[in-house]
Short mmCIF file of C-alpha atoms in Angstrom, two decimals:
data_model
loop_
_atom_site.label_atom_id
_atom_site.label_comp_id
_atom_site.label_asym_id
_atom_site.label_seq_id
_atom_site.Cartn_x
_atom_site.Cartn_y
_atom_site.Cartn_z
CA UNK A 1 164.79 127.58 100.35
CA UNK A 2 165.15 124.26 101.74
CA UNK A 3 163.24 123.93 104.68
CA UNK A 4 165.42 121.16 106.85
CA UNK A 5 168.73 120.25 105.07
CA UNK A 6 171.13 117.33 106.10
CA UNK A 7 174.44 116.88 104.88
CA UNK A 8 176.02 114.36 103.55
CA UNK A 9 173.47 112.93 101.36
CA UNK A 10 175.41 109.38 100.62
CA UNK A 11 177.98 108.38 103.53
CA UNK A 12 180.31 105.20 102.80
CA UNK A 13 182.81 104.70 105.11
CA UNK A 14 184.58 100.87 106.40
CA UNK A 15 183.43 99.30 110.01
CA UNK A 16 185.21 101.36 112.61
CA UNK A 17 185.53 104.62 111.39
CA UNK A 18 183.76 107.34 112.96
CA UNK A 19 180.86 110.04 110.85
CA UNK A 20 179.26 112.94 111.81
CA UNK A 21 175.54 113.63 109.88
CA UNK A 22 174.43 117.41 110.24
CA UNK A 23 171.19 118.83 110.01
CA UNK A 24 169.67 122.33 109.96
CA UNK A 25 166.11 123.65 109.85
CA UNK A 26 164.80 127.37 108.91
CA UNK A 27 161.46 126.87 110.34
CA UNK A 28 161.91 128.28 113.23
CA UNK A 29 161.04 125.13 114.91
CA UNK A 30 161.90 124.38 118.48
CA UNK A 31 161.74 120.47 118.46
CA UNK A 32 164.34 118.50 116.39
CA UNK A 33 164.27 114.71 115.67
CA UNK A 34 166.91 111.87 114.44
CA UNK A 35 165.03 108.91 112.86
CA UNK A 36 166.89 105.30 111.15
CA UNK A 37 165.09 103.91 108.24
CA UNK A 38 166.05 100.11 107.36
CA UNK A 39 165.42 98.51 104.47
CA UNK A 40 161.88 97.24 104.86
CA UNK A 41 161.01 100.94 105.57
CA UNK A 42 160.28 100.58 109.17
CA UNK A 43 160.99 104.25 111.18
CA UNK A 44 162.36 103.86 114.47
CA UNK A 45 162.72 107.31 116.27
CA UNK A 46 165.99 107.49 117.68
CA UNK A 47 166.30 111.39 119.33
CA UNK A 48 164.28 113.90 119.79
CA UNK A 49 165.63 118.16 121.07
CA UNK A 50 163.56 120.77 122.09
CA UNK A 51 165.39 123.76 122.11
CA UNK A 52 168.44 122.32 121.87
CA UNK A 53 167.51 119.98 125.51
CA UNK A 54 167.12 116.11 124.61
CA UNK A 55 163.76 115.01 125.46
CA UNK A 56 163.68 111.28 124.11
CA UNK A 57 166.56 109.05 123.97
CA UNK A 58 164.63 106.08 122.77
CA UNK A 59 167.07 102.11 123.29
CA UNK A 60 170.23 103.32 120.67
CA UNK A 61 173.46 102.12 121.48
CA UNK A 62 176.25 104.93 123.28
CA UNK A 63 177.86 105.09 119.91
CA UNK A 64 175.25 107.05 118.94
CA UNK A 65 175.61 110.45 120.28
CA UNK A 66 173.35 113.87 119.24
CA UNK A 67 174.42 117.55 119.45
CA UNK A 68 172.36 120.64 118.98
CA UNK A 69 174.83 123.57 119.15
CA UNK A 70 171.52 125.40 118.96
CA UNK A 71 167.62 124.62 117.99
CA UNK A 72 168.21 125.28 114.16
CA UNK A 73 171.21 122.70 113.94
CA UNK A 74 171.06 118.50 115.22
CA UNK A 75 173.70 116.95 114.43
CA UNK A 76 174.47 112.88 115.06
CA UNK A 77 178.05 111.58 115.26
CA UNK A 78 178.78 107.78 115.24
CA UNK A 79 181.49 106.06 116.86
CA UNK A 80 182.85 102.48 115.62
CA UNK A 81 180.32 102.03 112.84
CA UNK A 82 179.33 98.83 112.58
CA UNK A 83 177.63 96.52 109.72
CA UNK A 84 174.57 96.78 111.42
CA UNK A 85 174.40 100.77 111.47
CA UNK A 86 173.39 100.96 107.25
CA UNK A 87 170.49 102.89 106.92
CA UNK A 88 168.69 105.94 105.93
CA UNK A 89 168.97 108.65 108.87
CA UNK A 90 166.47 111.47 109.17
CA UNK A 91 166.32 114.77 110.34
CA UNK A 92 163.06 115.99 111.13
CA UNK A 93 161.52 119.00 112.85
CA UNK A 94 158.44 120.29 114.32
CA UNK A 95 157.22 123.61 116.01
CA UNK A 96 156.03 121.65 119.11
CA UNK A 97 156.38 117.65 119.68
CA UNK A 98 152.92 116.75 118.88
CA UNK A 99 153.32 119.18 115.85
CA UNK A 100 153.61 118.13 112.13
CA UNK A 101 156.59 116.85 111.17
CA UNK A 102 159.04 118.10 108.15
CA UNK A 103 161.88 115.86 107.22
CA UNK A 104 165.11 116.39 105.74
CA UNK A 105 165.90 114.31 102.78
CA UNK A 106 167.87 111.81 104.50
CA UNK A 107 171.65 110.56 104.48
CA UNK A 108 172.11 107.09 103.48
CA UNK A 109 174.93 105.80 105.21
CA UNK A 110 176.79 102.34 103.62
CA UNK A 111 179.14 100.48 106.43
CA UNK A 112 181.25 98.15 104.26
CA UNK B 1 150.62 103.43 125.12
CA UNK B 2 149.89 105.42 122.16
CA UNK B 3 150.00 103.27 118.85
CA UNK B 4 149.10 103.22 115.34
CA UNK B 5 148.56 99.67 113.10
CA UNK B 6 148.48 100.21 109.30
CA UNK B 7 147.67 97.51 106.88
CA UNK B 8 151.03 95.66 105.67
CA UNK B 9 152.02 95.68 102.07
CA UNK B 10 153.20 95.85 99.41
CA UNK B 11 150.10 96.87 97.68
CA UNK B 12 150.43 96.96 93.72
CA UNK B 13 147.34 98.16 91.73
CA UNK B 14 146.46 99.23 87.85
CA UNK B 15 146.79 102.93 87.27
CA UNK B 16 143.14 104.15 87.62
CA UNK B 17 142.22 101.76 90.25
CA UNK B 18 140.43 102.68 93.63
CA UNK B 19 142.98 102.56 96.72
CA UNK B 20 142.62 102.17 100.38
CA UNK B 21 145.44 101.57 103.03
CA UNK B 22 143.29 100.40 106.20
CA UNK B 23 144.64 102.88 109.25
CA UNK B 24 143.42 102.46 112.54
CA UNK B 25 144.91 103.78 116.18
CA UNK B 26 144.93 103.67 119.78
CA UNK B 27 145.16 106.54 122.13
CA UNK B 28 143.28 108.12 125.53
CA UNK B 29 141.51 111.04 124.20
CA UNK B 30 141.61 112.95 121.06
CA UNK B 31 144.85 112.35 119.01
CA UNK B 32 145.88 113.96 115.67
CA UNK B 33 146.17 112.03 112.94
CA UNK B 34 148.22 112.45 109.72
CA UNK B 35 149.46 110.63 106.31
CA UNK B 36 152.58 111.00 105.26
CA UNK B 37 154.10 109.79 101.80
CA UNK B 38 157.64 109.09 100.91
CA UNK B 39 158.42 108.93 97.39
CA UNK B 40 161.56 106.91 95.98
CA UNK B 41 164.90 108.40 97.33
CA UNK B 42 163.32 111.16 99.28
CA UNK B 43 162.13 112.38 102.96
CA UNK B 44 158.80 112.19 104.26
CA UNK B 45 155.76 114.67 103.44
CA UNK B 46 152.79 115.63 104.97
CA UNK B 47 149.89 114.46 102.77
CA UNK B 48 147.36 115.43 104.94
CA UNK B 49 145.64 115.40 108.37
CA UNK B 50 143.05 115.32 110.69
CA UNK B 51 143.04 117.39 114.38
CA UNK B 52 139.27 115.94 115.35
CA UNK B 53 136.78 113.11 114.50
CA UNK B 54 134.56 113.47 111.84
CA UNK B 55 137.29 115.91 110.34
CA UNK B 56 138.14 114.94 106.88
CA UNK B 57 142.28 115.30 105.45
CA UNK B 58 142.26 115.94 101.42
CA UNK B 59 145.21 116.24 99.22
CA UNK B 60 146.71 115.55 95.58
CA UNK B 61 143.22 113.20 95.44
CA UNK B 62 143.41 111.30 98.63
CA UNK B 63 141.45 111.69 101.29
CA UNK B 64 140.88 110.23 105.15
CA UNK B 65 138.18 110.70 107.73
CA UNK B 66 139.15 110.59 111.31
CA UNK B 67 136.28 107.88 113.15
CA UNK B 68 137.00 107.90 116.38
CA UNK B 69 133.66 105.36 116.70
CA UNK B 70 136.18 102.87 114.89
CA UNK B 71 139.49 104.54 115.86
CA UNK B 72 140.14 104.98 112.05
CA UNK B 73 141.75 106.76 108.98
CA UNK B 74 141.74 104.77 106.36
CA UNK B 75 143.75 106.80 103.33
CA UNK B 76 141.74 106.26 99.80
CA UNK B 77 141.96 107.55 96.26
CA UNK B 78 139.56 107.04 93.85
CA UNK B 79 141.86 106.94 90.82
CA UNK B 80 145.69 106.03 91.43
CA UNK B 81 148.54 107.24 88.86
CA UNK B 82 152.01 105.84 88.46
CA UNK B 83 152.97 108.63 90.20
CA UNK B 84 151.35 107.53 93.56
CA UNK B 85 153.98 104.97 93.47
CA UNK B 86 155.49 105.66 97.10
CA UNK B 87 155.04 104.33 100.76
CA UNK B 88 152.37 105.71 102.86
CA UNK B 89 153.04 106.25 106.77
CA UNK B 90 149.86 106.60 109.12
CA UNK B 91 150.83 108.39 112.24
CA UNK B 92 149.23 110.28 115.53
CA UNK B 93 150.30 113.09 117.74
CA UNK B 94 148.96 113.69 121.09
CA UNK B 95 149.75 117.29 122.88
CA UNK B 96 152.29 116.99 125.43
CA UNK B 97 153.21 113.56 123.63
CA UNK B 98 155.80 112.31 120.91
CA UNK B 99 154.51 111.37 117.43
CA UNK B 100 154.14 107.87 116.53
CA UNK B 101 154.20 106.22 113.07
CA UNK B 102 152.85 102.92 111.65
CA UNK B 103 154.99 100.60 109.79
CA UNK B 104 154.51 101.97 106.20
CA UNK B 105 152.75 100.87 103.37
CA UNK B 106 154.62 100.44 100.10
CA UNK B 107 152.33 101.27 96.95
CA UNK B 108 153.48 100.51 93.77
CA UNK B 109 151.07 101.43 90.74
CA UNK B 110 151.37 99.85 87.14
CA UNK B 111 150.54 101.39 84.08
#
């Protein structure tokens, strides 16, 4: 059984549209976490839910907006993709915040 | 604030040779501290960790001692495989606190 799953895995889509990445975790964890990966590998956190309440909102633009219809499920929707938003996205989750994380294999989205 | 520095890379050694990635962190009291590995096209993994100093993380071959003396944990393996290819992420958790990683370190191991 997969432990945290994110679907899509691959995401193109032209500058403008608007996606939706969704992400589920059978842990029974209570904190959830949205990371960005660009190409020189660098993590920047970008969200972070505990039970299903957003705790860290770190500088993203507005476009950027996270839902947790409960604590097993964060999903991210993007409005008026831009260039700039190409990356690999992350789901993550933890039993508490300071606990180890386990990430979801990433969706690597492609803004043409 | 919390932090964590890792050496920069890429690093590219001969299958069999000896590998360290220098870790070292900074943080009021008595942090966490893990390794994580990412191999090609995948997620990040736990490789191992450390909850106090003097503790020692083991895993698949690699170990790391948590100094707090020299707020350290360097990650070494005594003999690397092609399959070590990957990028290594040092990071810390404190209680109460958000987990922070380093920048990665990109290993790539030739036969």
């Amino acid at each position: 059984d997969t432990a945290v799953s994110q679907t899509p895995k691959y995401l193109v889509t032209q500058m403008g549209n608007d996606k939706s990445i969704k992400c589920e975790q059978n842990l029974g964890h209570d904190t959830m976490y949205w990371y960005k990966q660009d190409s020189k590998k660098f993590l920047k956190i970008m969200f972070s839910y505990n039970n299903k309440e957003l705790i860290i909102n770190e500088t993203v633009p507005n476009r950027f907006s996270p839902k947790s219809p409960d604590k097993a499920h964060l999903n991210l929707h993007i409005n008026s993709l831009e260039l700039g938003d190409s990356a690999v996205y992350f789901c993550a989750s933890s039993r508490q915040a300071y606990n180890e994380q386990f990430f979801g294999p990433g969706t690597r989205l492609t803004v043409l | 604030g919390d932090s964590v520095t890792q050496m920069e890379g890429p690093v590219t050694l001969s299958e069999e040779a000896f590998l360290t990635i220098n870790c070292t962190y900074t943080a009021t009291g008595y942090p966490s501290l893990f390794w994580y590995v990412q191999y090609p096209g995948e997620g990040l993994q736990l490789l191992l960790k450390a909850t106090k100093a003097d503790d020692k993380g083991s895993n698949k071959g690699f170990e790391a001692t948590y100094r707090k003396e020299t707020t350290s944990f360097h990650l070494e393996k005594g003999s690397v495989q092609v399959s070590d290819s990957a990028v290594y992420f040092c990071a810390l958790s404190h209680t109460g606190n958000q987990f922070y990683f380093g920048t990665g370190t990109s290993l790539t191991v030739i036969p």
